[in-house]
Short mmCIF file of N, CA and C in Angstrom, two decimals:
data_model
loop_
_atom_site.label_atom_id
_atom_site.label_comp_id
_atom_site.label_asym_id
_atom_site.label_seq_id
_atom_site.Cartn_x
_atom_site.Cartn_y
_atom_site.Cartn_z
N TYR A 1 127.04 77.32 132.50
CA TYR A 1 125.80 77.45 133.19
C TYR A 1 125.27 76.02 133.35
N ASN A 2 124.23 75.99 134.13
CA ASN A 2 123.47 74.69 134.41
C ASN A 2 122.38 74.49 133.34
N CYS A 3 122.60 73.56 132.37
CA CYS A 3 121.69 73.40 131.30
C CYS A 3 120.37 72.82 131.71
N CYS A 4 120.21 72.21 132.86
CA CYS A 4 119.08 71.41 133.11
C CYS A 4 118.23 71.93 134.32
N SER A 5 118.52 73.13 134.78
CA SER A 5 117.86 73.71 135.94
C SER A 5 117.73 75.22 135.74
N GLY A 6 116.58 75.72 135.99
CA GLY A 6 116.36 77.19 135.76
C GLY A 6 115.08 77.73 136.21
N TRP A 7 114.91 79.03 136.00
CA TRP A 7 113.68 79.75 136.37
C TRP A 7 112.74 79.83 135.29
N THR A 8 111.43 79.54 135.46
CA THR A 8 110.44 79.62 134.48
C THR A 8 110.19 81.09 134.01
N VAL A 9 110.06 81.22 132.70
CA VAL A 9 109.63 82.47 132.06
C VAL A 9 108.59 82.11 131.01
N GLY A 10 107.43 82.69 131.13
CA GLY A 10 106.38 82.40 130.16
C GLY A 10 105.11 83.13 130.29
N GLY A 11 104.23 82.98 129.35
CA GLY A 11 102.89 83.64 129.34
C GLY A 11 101.89 82.66 129.87
N SER A 12 100.74 83.25 130.15
CA SER A 12 99.59 82.41 130.69
C SER A 12 98.93 81.51 129.70
N GLY A 13 99.18 81.64 128.47
CA GLY A 13 98.66 80.81 127.48
C GLY A 13 98.96 79.34 127.58
N THR A 14 100.16 79.09 128.14
CA THR A 14 100.59 77.71 128.39
C THR A 14 100.57 77.38 129.88
N LEU A 15 101.01 78.25 130.66
CA LEU A 15 101.35 78.03 132.09
C LEU A 15 100.12 78.31 133.11
N GLY A 16 99.10 79.06 132.49
CA GLY A 16 98.06 79.49 133.39
C GLY A 16 98.21 80.87 134.01
N LEU A 17 99.52 81.07 134.40
CA LEU A 17 99.94 82.33 134.96
C LEU A 17 101.14 82.82 134.14
N SER A 18 101.33 84.07 134.02
CA SER A 18 102.52 84.67 133.34
C SER A 18 103.66 84.68 134.40
N TYR A 19 104.93 84.42 133.96
CA TYR A 19 106.06 84.44 134.79
C TYR A 19 107.20 85.35 134.13
N THR A 20 107.54 86.41 134.89
CA THR A 20 108.66 87.24 134.43
C THR A 20 109.68 87.05 135.65
N ALA A 21 110.96 86.83 135.28
CA ALA A 21 111.97 86.67 136.31
C ALA A 21 112.88 87.88 136.34
N ALA A 22 113.32 88.24 137.57
CA ALA A 22 114.33 89.34 137.72
C ALA A 22 115.44 88.79 138.71
N ASN A 23 116.70 88.94 138.28
CA ASN A 23 117.82 88.60 139.16
C ASN A 23 118.66 89.74 139.41
N GLU A 24 118.91 90.05 140.66
CA GLU A 24 119.74 91.13 141.08
C GLU A 24 121.27 90.81 140.87
N PHE A 25 122.01 91.71 140.43
CA PHE A 25 123.48 91.52 140.33
C PHE A 25 124.21 92.88 140.54
N THR A 26 125.47 92.76 140.83
CA THR A 26 126.31 94.00 140.99
C THR A 26 127.53 93.95 140.04
N THR A 27 127.80 94.91 139.26
CA THR A 27 128.90 95.01 138.34
C THR A 27 130.10 95.50 139.19
N THR A 28 131.31 95.01 138.93
CA THR A 28 132.44 95.52 139.58
C THR A 28 133.16 96.65 138.79
N ALA A 29 132.84 96.76 137.47
CA ALA A 29 133.38 97.84 136.74
C ALA A 29 132.30 98.48 135.93
N GLY A 30 132.30 99.80 135.78
CA GLY A 30 131.33 100.51 135.02
C GLY A 30 131.70 100.63 133.58
N GLY A 31 130.80 100.96 132.72
CA GLY A 31 131.09 101.18 131.34
C GLY A 31 129.93 100.86 130.40
N LEU A 32 130.11 101.15 129.09
CA LEU A 32 129.10 100.92 128.13
C LEU A 32 129.00 99.45 127.85
N ILE A 33 127.83 98.96 127.57
CA ILE A 33 127.67 97.51 127.36
C ILE A 33 127.78 97.21 125.85
N GLN A 34 128.52 96.25 125.47
CA GLN A 34 128.61 95.71 124.11
C GLN A 34 127.66 94.59 123.84
N THR A 35 127.67 93.63 124.78
CA THR A 35 126.85 92.40 124.55
C THR A 35 126.33 91.90 125.82
N ILE A 36 125.15 91.28 125.79
CA ILE A 36 124.56 90.56 126.93
C ILE A 36 124.31 89.15 126.42
N ASN A 37 124.86 88.22 127.11
CA ASN A 37 124.69 86.80 126.82
C ASN A 37 123.86 86.20 127.88
N VAL A 38 122.78 85.52 127.48
CA VAL A 38 121.75 84.93 128.48
C VAL A 38 121.63 83.43 128.18
N GLY A 39 121.87 82.62 129.18
CA GLY A 39 121.65 81.12 129.01
C GLY A 39 120.10 80.84 129.24
N ILE A 40 119.48 80.57 128.16
CA ILE A 40 117.95 80.29 128.17
C ILE A 40 117.60 79.22 127.23
N GLY A 41 116.73 78.33 127.64
CA GLY A 41 116.28 77.20 126.81
C GLY A 41 114.83 77.33 126.51
N TYR A 42 114.35 76.91 125.36
CA TYR A 42 113.01 76.87 124.90
C TYR A 42 112.33 75.54 125.43
N VAL A 43 111.09 75.73 126.00
CA VAL A 43 110.38 74.59 126.42
C VAL A 43 109.17 74.30 125.45
N THR A 44 108.28 75.22 125.26
CA THR A 44 107.21 75.01 124.29
C THR A 44 106.51 76.35 124.02
N GLY A 45 105.67 76.37 123.01
CA GLY A 45 104.90 77.61 122.74
C GLY A 45 105.54 78.42 121.68
N THR A 46 105.33 79.80 121.79
CA THR A 46 105.71 80.71 120.69
C THR A 46 107.24 81.06 120.62
N ASN A 47 108.02 80.72 121.64
CA ASN A 47 109.45 80.96 121.76
C ASN A 47 109.76 82.40 121.44
N SER A 48 109.24 83.30 122.22
CA SER A 48 109.52 84.77 122.09
C SER A 48 109.53 85.32 123.48
N PHE A 49 110.60 86.09 123.84
CA PHE A 49 110.73 86.67 125.13
C PHE A 49 111.49 87.98 125.04
N TYR A 50 111.60 88.76 126.15
CA TYR A 50 112.38 89.96 126.18
C TYR A 50 113.43 89.87 127.33
N VAL A 51 114.43 90.69 127.17
CA VAL A 51 115.51 90.87 128.22
C VAL A 51 115.48 92.38 128.52
N ALA A 52 115.65 92.77 129.75
CA ALA A 52 115.70 94.20 130.07
C ALA A 52 116.68 94.33 131.22
N LEU A 53 117.29 95.47 131.34
CA LEU A 53 118.17 95.86 132.54
C LEU A 53 117.51 96.97 133.21
N ASP A 54 117.26 96.75 134.49
CA ASP A 54 116.59 97.81 135.31
C ASP A 54 117.44 98.17 136.49
N GLN A 55 117.48 99.42 136.86
CA GLN A 55 118.18 99.87 138.12
C GLN A 55 117.37 99.36 139.30
N VAL A 56 118.01 99.25 140.43
CA VAL A 56 117.36 98.85 141.64
C VAL A 56 116.64 100.16 142.16
N GLY A 57 115.27 100.11 142.35
CA GLY A 57 114.54 101.21 142.84
C GLY A 57 114.69 101.38 144.36
N GLY A 58 114.23 102.48 144.86
CA GLY A 58 114.29 102.78 146.30
C GLY A 58 113.67 101.70 147.20
N ASN A 59 112.77 100.94 146.68
CA ASN A 59 112.14 99.84 147.43
C ASN A 59 112.90 98.54 147.29
N GLY A 60 114.08 98.50 146.60
CA GLY A 60 114.88 97.29 146.39
C GLY A 60 114.36 96.45 145.21
N LEU A 61 113.36 96.85 144.59
CA LEU A 61 112.74 96.19 143.41
C LEU A 61 113.21 96.83 142.06
N PRO A 62 113.02 96.16 140.93
CA PRO A 62 113.42 96.74 139.71
C PRO A 62 112.73 98.06 139.56
N GLY A 63 113.49 99.03 139.17
CA GLY A 63 112.98 100.48 138.99
C GLY A 63 113.16 100.90 137.52
N ASN A 64 113.86 101.97 137.38
CA ASN A 64 114.06 102.65 136.05
C ASN A 64 114.72 101.60 135.10
N GLU A 65 114.10 101.56 133.91
CA GLU A 65 114.64 100.63 132.88
C GLU A 65 115.88 101.28 132.22
N ILE A 66 117.01 100.57 132.12
CA ILE A 66 118.23 101.00 131.51
C ILE A 66 118.21 100.65 130.04
N GLY A 67 117.71 99.49 129.72
CA GLY A 67 117.72 99.00 128.32
C GLY A 67 116.67 97.89 128.20
N PHE A 68 116.11 97.71 126.99
CA PHE A 68 115.12 96.65 126.72
C PHE A 68 115.36 96.10 125.28
N TRP A 69 115.37 94.76 125.18
CA TRP A 69 115.56 94.01 123.97
C TRP A 69 114.41 92.95 123.81
N GLY A 70 113.58 93.21 122.89
CA GLY A 70 112.40 92.30 122.67
C GLY A 70 112.43 91.42 121.46
N GLY A 71 111.58 90.53 121.32
CA GLY A 71 111.42 89.62 120.13
C GLY A 71 112.56 88.62 120.15
N LEU A 72 113.10 88.24 121.25
CA LEU A 72 114.21 87.26 121.29
C LEU A 72 113.65 85.85 121.29
N SER A 73 114.46 84.88 120.93
CA SER A 73 114.06 83.44 120.96
C SER A 73 115.38 82.68 121.14
N SER A 74 115.13 81.45 121.78
CA SER A 74 116.22 80.57 122.02
C SER A 74 116.34 79.45 120.89
N SER A 75 117.48 79.16 120.50
CA SER A 75 117.67 78.17 119.46
C SER A 75 117.82 76.74 120.08
N THR A 76 117.84 76.64 121.38
CA THR A 76 118.15 75.35 122.02
C THR A 76 116.92 74.96 122.97
N THR A 77 116.58 73.73 122.92
CA THR A 77 115.56 73.23 123.80
C THR A 77 116.14 73.14 125.24
N PHE A 78 115.35 73.53 126.22
CA PHE A 78 115.84 73.49 127.59
C PHE A 78 116.23 72.01 127.97
N GLY A 79 117.38 71.94 128.60
CA GLY A 79 117.88 70.64 128.98
C GLY A 79 118.99 70.13 128.13
N GLN A 80 119.21 70.86 126.99
CA GLN A 80 120.28 70.53 126.11
C GLN A 80 121.44 71.57 126.30
N CYS A 81 122.55 71.22 125.91
CA CYS A 81 123.74 72.18 126.10
C CYS A 81 123.66 73.41 125.22
N CYS A 82 124.03 74.46 125.79
CA CYS A 82 124.49 75.72 125.12
C CYS A 82 123.29 76.52 124.52
N GLY A 83 122.28 76.68 125.28
CA GLY A 83 121.20 77.58 124.84
C GLY A 83 121.53 79.00 125.14
N LEU A 84 122.49 79.63 124.42
CA LEU A 84 122.91 80.97 124.67
C LEU A 84 122.32 81.88 123.74
N VAL A 85 121.73 82.96 124.20
CA VAL A 85 121.23 84.05 123.35
C VAL A 85 122.12 85.27 123.59
N SER A 86 122.67 85.70 122.55
CA SER A 86 123.56 86.92 122.59
C SER A 86 122.81 88.11 122.00
N ILE A 87 122.85 89.23 122.80
CA ILE A 87 122.21 90.49 122.43
C ILE A 87 123.26 91.47 122.14
N ASN A 88 123.39 91.93 120.88
CA ASN A 88 124.35 93.06 120.58
C ASN A 88 123.67 94.29 120.94
N VAL A 89 124.19 95.02 121.98
CA VAL A 89 123.63 96.20 122.47
C VAL A 89 123.79 97.38 121.57
N ASN A 90 124.96 97.57 121.04
CA ASN A 90 125.31 98.61 120.10
C ASN A 90 124.58 100.01 120.41
N SER A 91 124.60 100.46 121.65
CA SER A 91 124.04 101.77 121.87
C SER A 91 124.73 102.21 123.23
N ALA A 92 124.28 103.38 123.67
CA ALA A 92 124.87 104.05 124.84
C ALA A 92 124.27 103.56 126.12
N VAL A 93 124.05 102.24 126.29
CA VAL A 93 123.59 101.70 127.51
C VAL A 93 124.78 101.34 128.39
N GLY A 94 124.81 101.79 129.61
CA GLY A 94 125.95 101.55 130.42
C GLY A 94 125.48 101.21 131.87
N LEU A 95 126.45 100.66 132.57
CA LEU A 95 126.25 100.29 134.00
C LEU A 95 127.33 101.07 134.83
N SER A 96 127.00 101.41 135.99
CA SER A 96 127.95 102.09 136.92
C SER A 96 128.60 101.01 137.83
N ALA A 97 129.83 101.21 138.13
CA ALA A 97 130.58 100.26 139.00
C ALA A 97 129.93 100.22 140.39
N ASN A 98 129.97 99.00 140.92
CA ASN A 98 129.59 98.80 142.34
C ASN A 98 128.16 99.14 142.64
N THR A 99 127.27 99.10 141.64
CA THR A 99 125.82 99.44 141.93
C THR A 99 125.03 98.12 141.59
N ALA A 100 123.98 97.93 142.27
CA ALA A 100 123.07 96.76 142.02
C ALA A 100 122.06 97.11 140.93
N ASP A 101 121.82 96.17 139.96
CA ASP A 101 120.83 96.31 138.95
C ASP A 101 120.15 94.95 138.84
N TYR A 102 119.08 94.92 138.08
CA TYR A 102 118.36 93.66 137.77
C TYR A 102 118.37 93.39 136.32
N LEU A 103 118.63 92.05 136.00
CA LEU A 103 118.42 91.51 134.71
C LEU A 103 116.97 90.88 134.72
N VAL A 104 116.16 91.40 133.85
CA VAL A 104 114.71 90.97 133.81
C VAL A 104 114.48 90.19 132.53
N VAL A 105 113.82 89.06 132.61
CA VAL A 105 113.50 88.20 131.46
C VAL A 105 112.02 87.84 131.54
N GLY A 106 111.25 88.16 130.52
CA GLY A 106 109.81 87.91 130.50
C GLY A 106 109.24 87.63 129.13
N PRO A 107 108.00 87.19 129.13
CA PRO A 107 107.34 86.83 127.89
C PRO A 107 107.02 88.20 127.15
N THR A 108 107.00 88.18 125.81
CA THR A 108 106.65 89.34 125.01
C THR A 108 105.18 89.70 125.25
N SER A 109 104.37 88.76 125.69
CA SER A 109 102.94 89.12 126.00
C SER A 109 102.52 88.32 127.18
N LEU A 110 101.80 88.87 128.14
CA LEU A 110 101.41 88.18 129.33
C LEU A 110 100.60 86.94 129.00
N THR A 111 99.84 86.94 127.83
CA THR A 111 98.98 85.86 127.55
C THR A 111 99.58 84.90 126.48
N SER A 112 100.86 85.11 126.17
CA SER A 112 101.50 84.30 125.14
C SER A 112 101.58 82.85 125.55
N THR A 113 101.87 81.99 124.62
CA THR A 113 102.02 80.49 124.90
C THR A 113 103.53 80.20 125.14
N THR A 114 104.39 81.18 125.17
CA THR A 114 105.76 80.88 125.33
C THR A 114 106.13 80.31 126.67
N TRP A 115 107.03 79.35 126.70
CA TRP A 115 107.52 78.81 127.96
C TRP A 115 109.00 78.60 127.72
N GLU A 116 109.84 79.42 128.44
CA GLU A 116 111.31 79.36 128.39
C GLU A 116 111.78 79.09 129.83
N ALA A 117 113.12 78.72 129.91
CA ALA A 117 113.66 78.44 131.17
C ALA A 117 114.99 79.25 131.24
N LEU A 118 115.12 80.21 132.14
CA LEU A 118 116.41 80.90 132.33
C LEU A 118 117.27 80.05 133.13
N ASN A 119 118.35 79.50 132.49
CA ASN A 119 119.23 78.52 133.17
C ASN A 119 119.88 79.20 134.29
N LEU A 120 120.13 78.32 135.38
CA LEU A 120 120.80 78.80 136.50
C LEU A 120 122.29 78.84 136.21
N ASN A 121 123.12 79.69 136.84
CA ASN A 121 124.51 79.76 136.63
C ASN A 121 125.16 78.67 137.40
N SER A 122 126.30 78.24 136.98
CA SER A 122 127.01 77.14 137.66
C SER A 122 128.24 77.63 138.43
N THR A 123 128.38 78.93 138.62
CA THR A 123 129.55 79.52 139.28
C THR A 123 129.19 79.75 140.74
N GLY A 124 127.99 79.63 141.30
CA GLY A 124 127.63 79.78 142.64
C GLY A 124 127.19 81.22 142.85
N ALA A 125 127.10 82.10 141.84
CA ALA A 125 126.64 83.46 142.00
C ALA A 125 125.21 83.56 142.53
N THR A 126 125.00 84.33 143.58
CA THR A 126 123.69 84.41 144.14
C THR A 126 123.27 85.90 144.13
N GLY A 127 122.00 86.10 144.36
CA GLY A 127 121.34 87.47 144.48
C GLY A 127 119.96 87.35 144.70
N THR A 128 119.33 88.45 144.80
CA THR A 128 117.81 88.50 145.09
C THR A 128 117.16 87.97 143.77
N ASP A 129 116.27 87.03 144.01
CA ASP A 129 115.55 86.46 142.90
C ASP A 129 114.10 86.78 143.03
N LEU A 130 113.55 87.45 142.00
CA LEU A 130 112.14 87.85 142.07
C LEU A 130 111.43 87.24 140.88
N TYR A 131 110.09 87.23 140.99
CA TYR A 131 109.21 86.85 139.91
C TYR A 131 107.90 87.59 139.99
N SER A 132 107.37 87.81 138.75
CA SER A 132 106.15 88.61 138.68
C SER A 132 105.17 87.87 137.73
N ASN A 133 103.88 87.86 138.22
CA ASN A 133 102.85 87.27 137.42
C ASN A 133 102.07 88.34 136.61
N ASP A 134 102.45 89.61 136.72
CA ASP A 134 101.73 90.71 135.97
C ASP A 134 102.74 91.53 135.24
N GLY A 135 103.76 90.92 134.69
CA GLY A 135 104.64 91.80 133.82
C GLY A 135 105.46 92.82 134.54
N GLY A 136 105.69 92.54 135.86
CA GLY A 136 106.57 93.55 136.62
C GLY A 136 105.85 94.65 137.35
N GLN A 137 104.52 94.61 137.28
CA GLN A 137 103.77 95.60 138.11
C GLN A 137 103.95 95.45 139.62
N THR A 138 103.98 94.11 139.96
CA THR A 138 104.16 93.72 141.41
C THR A 138 105.24 92.62 141.35
N TRP A 139 106.07 92.49 142.43
CA TRP A 139 107.06 91.52 142.42
C TRP A 139 106.97 90.57 143.67
N ASN A 140 107.24 89.30 143.50
CA ASN A 140 107.35 88.40 144.67
C ASN A 140 108.78 87.92 144.83
N SER A 141 109.19 87.77 146.07
CA SER A 141 110.60 87.47 146.27
C SER A 141 110.77 85.95 146.57
N ASN A 142 111.75 85.28 146.02
CA ASN A 142 112.28 83.99 146.36
C ASN A 142 113.48 84.12 147.30
N GLY A 143 113.82 85.35 147.77
CA GLY A 143 114.95 85.60 148.65
C GLY A 143 116.25 85.46 147.87
N THR A 144 117.33 85.22 148.56
CA THR A 144 118.61 85.13 147.91
C THR A 144 118.72 83.65 147.38
N GLN A 145 118.99 83.57 146.13
CA GLN A 145 119.03 82.30 145.38
C GLN A 145 120.16 82.37 144.37
N THR A 146 120.45 81.19 143.83
CA THR A 146 121.33 81.14 142.67
C THR A 146 120.60 81.91 141.54
N ILE A 147 121.34 82.85 140.96
CA ILE A 147 120.73 83.55 139.83
C ILE A 147 120.88 82.92 138.52
N GLY A 148 120.21 83.44 137.53
CA GLY A 148 120.33 82.93 136.14
C GLY A 148 121.67 83.15 135.57
N ALA A 149 121.89 82.39 134.47
CA ALA A 149 123.20 82.38 133.81
C ALA A 149 123.17 83.49 132.82
N PHE A 150 124.01 84.59 133.05
CA PHE A 150 124.08 85.67 132.09
C PHE A 150 125.37 86.34 132.22
N GLU A 151 125.80 86.99 131.15
CA GLU A 151 127.06 87.72 131.17
C GLU A 151 126.87 89.11 130.49
N ILE A 152 127.38 90.03 131.09
CA ILE A 152 127.28 91.41 130.48
C ILE A 152 128.69 91.88 130.15
N VAL A 153 128.92 91.98 128.82
CA VAL A 153 130.27 92.29 128.26
C VAL A 153 130.33 93.84 128.06
N GLN A 154 131.33 94.56 128.70
CA GLN A 154 131.39 95.94 128.60
C GLN A 154 132.59 96.28 127.76
N GLU A 155 132.47 97.55 127.19
CA GLU A 155 133.64 98.05 126.38
C GLU A 155 134.85 98.22 127.24
N GLN A 156 136.05 98.10 126.65
CA GLN A 156 137.22 98.41 127.40
C GLN A 156 137.50 99.90 127.26
N GLY A 157 137.14 100.63 128.30
CA GLY A 157 137.24 102.06 128.20
C GLY A 157 138.63 102.59 128.64
N GLY A 158 138.82 103.86 128.50
CA GLY A 158 140.02 104.46 129.05
C GLY A 158 140.09 104.39 130.53
N THR A 159 141.28 104.59 131.07
CA THR A 159 141.36 104.54 132.50
C THR A 159 141.17 105.87 133.16
N THR A 160 140.68 105.93 134.29
CA THR A 160 140.48 107.19 135.05
C THR A 160 141.70 107.42 135.86
N PRO A 161 142.27 108.58 135.76
CA PRO A 161 143.57 108.79 136.55
C PRO A 161 143.26 108.80 138.08
N GLU A 162 144.22 108.34 138.79
CA GLU A 162 144.08 108.32 140.29
C GLU A 162 144.46 109.78 140.72
N PRO A 163 144.05 110.23 141.90
CA PRO A 163 144.30 111.57 142.43
C PRO A 163 145.87 111.85 142.47
N SER A 164 146.70 110.80 142.83
CA SER A 164 148.10 111.11 142.86
C SER A 164 148.64 111.29 141.56
N SER A 165 148.15 110.64 140.47
CA SER A 165 148.56 110.87 139.15
C SER A 165 148.27 112.27 138.67
N LEU A 166 147.08 112.74 139.00
CA LEU A 166 146.64 114.09 138.72
C LEU A 166 147.59 115.11 139.34
N LEU A 167 147.96 114.87 140.64
CA LEU A 167 148.90 115.78 141.36
C LEU A 167 150.20 115.83 140.61
N LEU A 168 150.71 114.75 140.32
CA LEU A 168 152.04 114.67 139.66
C LEU A 168 151.88 115.38 138.27
N LEU A 169 150.84 115.22 137.51
CA LEU A 169 150.73 115.87 136.22
C LEU A 169 150.59 117.44 136.43
N GLY A 170 149.86 117.85 137.41
CA GLY A 170 149.67 119.32 137.74
C GLY A 170 150.99 119.89 138.14
N THR A 171 151.84 119.15 138.95
CA THR A 171 153.10 119.72 139.35
C THR A 171 154.06 119.83 138.08
N GLY A 172 153.95 118.90 137.20
CA GLY A 172 154.84 118.93 136.02
C GLY A 172 154.46 120.06 135.15
N VAL A 173 153.12 120.40 135.02
CA VAL A 173 152.69 121.51 134.23
C VAL A 173 153.13 122.80 134.81
N LEU A 174 152.93 122.94 136.15
CA LEU A 174 153.42 124.17 136.90
C LEU A 174 154.93 124.37 136.61
N GLY A 175 155.69 123.32 136.70
CA GLY A 175 157.19 123.43 136.50
C GLY A 175 157.45 123.91 135.09
N ALA A 176 156.83 123.34 134.21
CA ALA A 176 157.01 123.78 132.69
C ALA A 176 156.67 125.20 132.48
N VAL A 177 155.56 125.65 133.07
CA VAL A 177 155.16 127.08 132.97
C VAL A 177 156.24 128.01 133.58
N GLY A 178 156.77 127.54 134.79
CA GLY A 178 157.77 128.31 135.41
C GLY A 178 159.02 128.43 134.57
N VAL A 179 159.51 127.35 133.89
CA VAL A 179 160.73 127.38 133.06
C VAL A 179 160.44 128.36 131.86
N ILE A 180 159.30 128.24 131.32
CA ILE A 180 159.05 129.05 130.08
C ILE A 180 158.94 130.51 130.52
N ARG A 181 158.29 130.78 131.66
CA ARG A 181 158.26 132.22 132.08
C ARG A 181 159.63 132.79 132.37
N ARG A 182 160.52 131.92 133.00
CA ARG A 182 161.82 132.50 133.34
C ARG A 182 162.62 132.77 132.00
N LYS A 183 162.50 131.93 130.97
CA LYS A 183 163.16 132.17 129.72
C LYS A 183 162.61 133.41 129.01
N LEU A 184 161.30 133.62 129.19
CA LEU A 184 160.80 134.84 128.55
C LEU A 184 161.21 136.14 129.26
N ASN A 185 161.41 136.04 130.58
CA ASN A 185 161.84 137.25 131.32
C ASN A 185 163.30 137.56 131.09
N ARG A 186 164.11 136.74 130.50
CA ARG A 186 165.53 136.97 130.25
C ARG A 186 165.63 137.87 129.14
#
């Protein structure tokens, strides 16, 4: 990720306005989440923020909350390398494949003195970038931008059989039933 460039996250105690960031992303594979890694650096103040995952609502803005993790802090000052915060999800929070969701990062209190910076990714990933000055009650759009640096690590689940595999399995079962039936009729 880009250690020296990012989106402001903070409370009004230092910045005069509260800033909550929301970045839209689409997962390619669905499954339960193990870990969320967020590239974020501390600037000044209380060093406390939250991360949430929200579904995209009907209006294209963050909607139903999928998961929430509060009381987080960064161990690295913004502008230095490797300000990575890892969240162990350890619950039944999951994402569906090929659906858009939002990663939301905000201050734990709208009036806090925290000032953090959500680092931008360095892979070129873009999405809808939103910010809110009232904790997500209303959202302002920056349009399509480079999104923050984050990674969502999902469990390696079982595979879902393809329709042709199910047909082959069904044919094999029917054949086995026929052989057993024939032997019983003798």
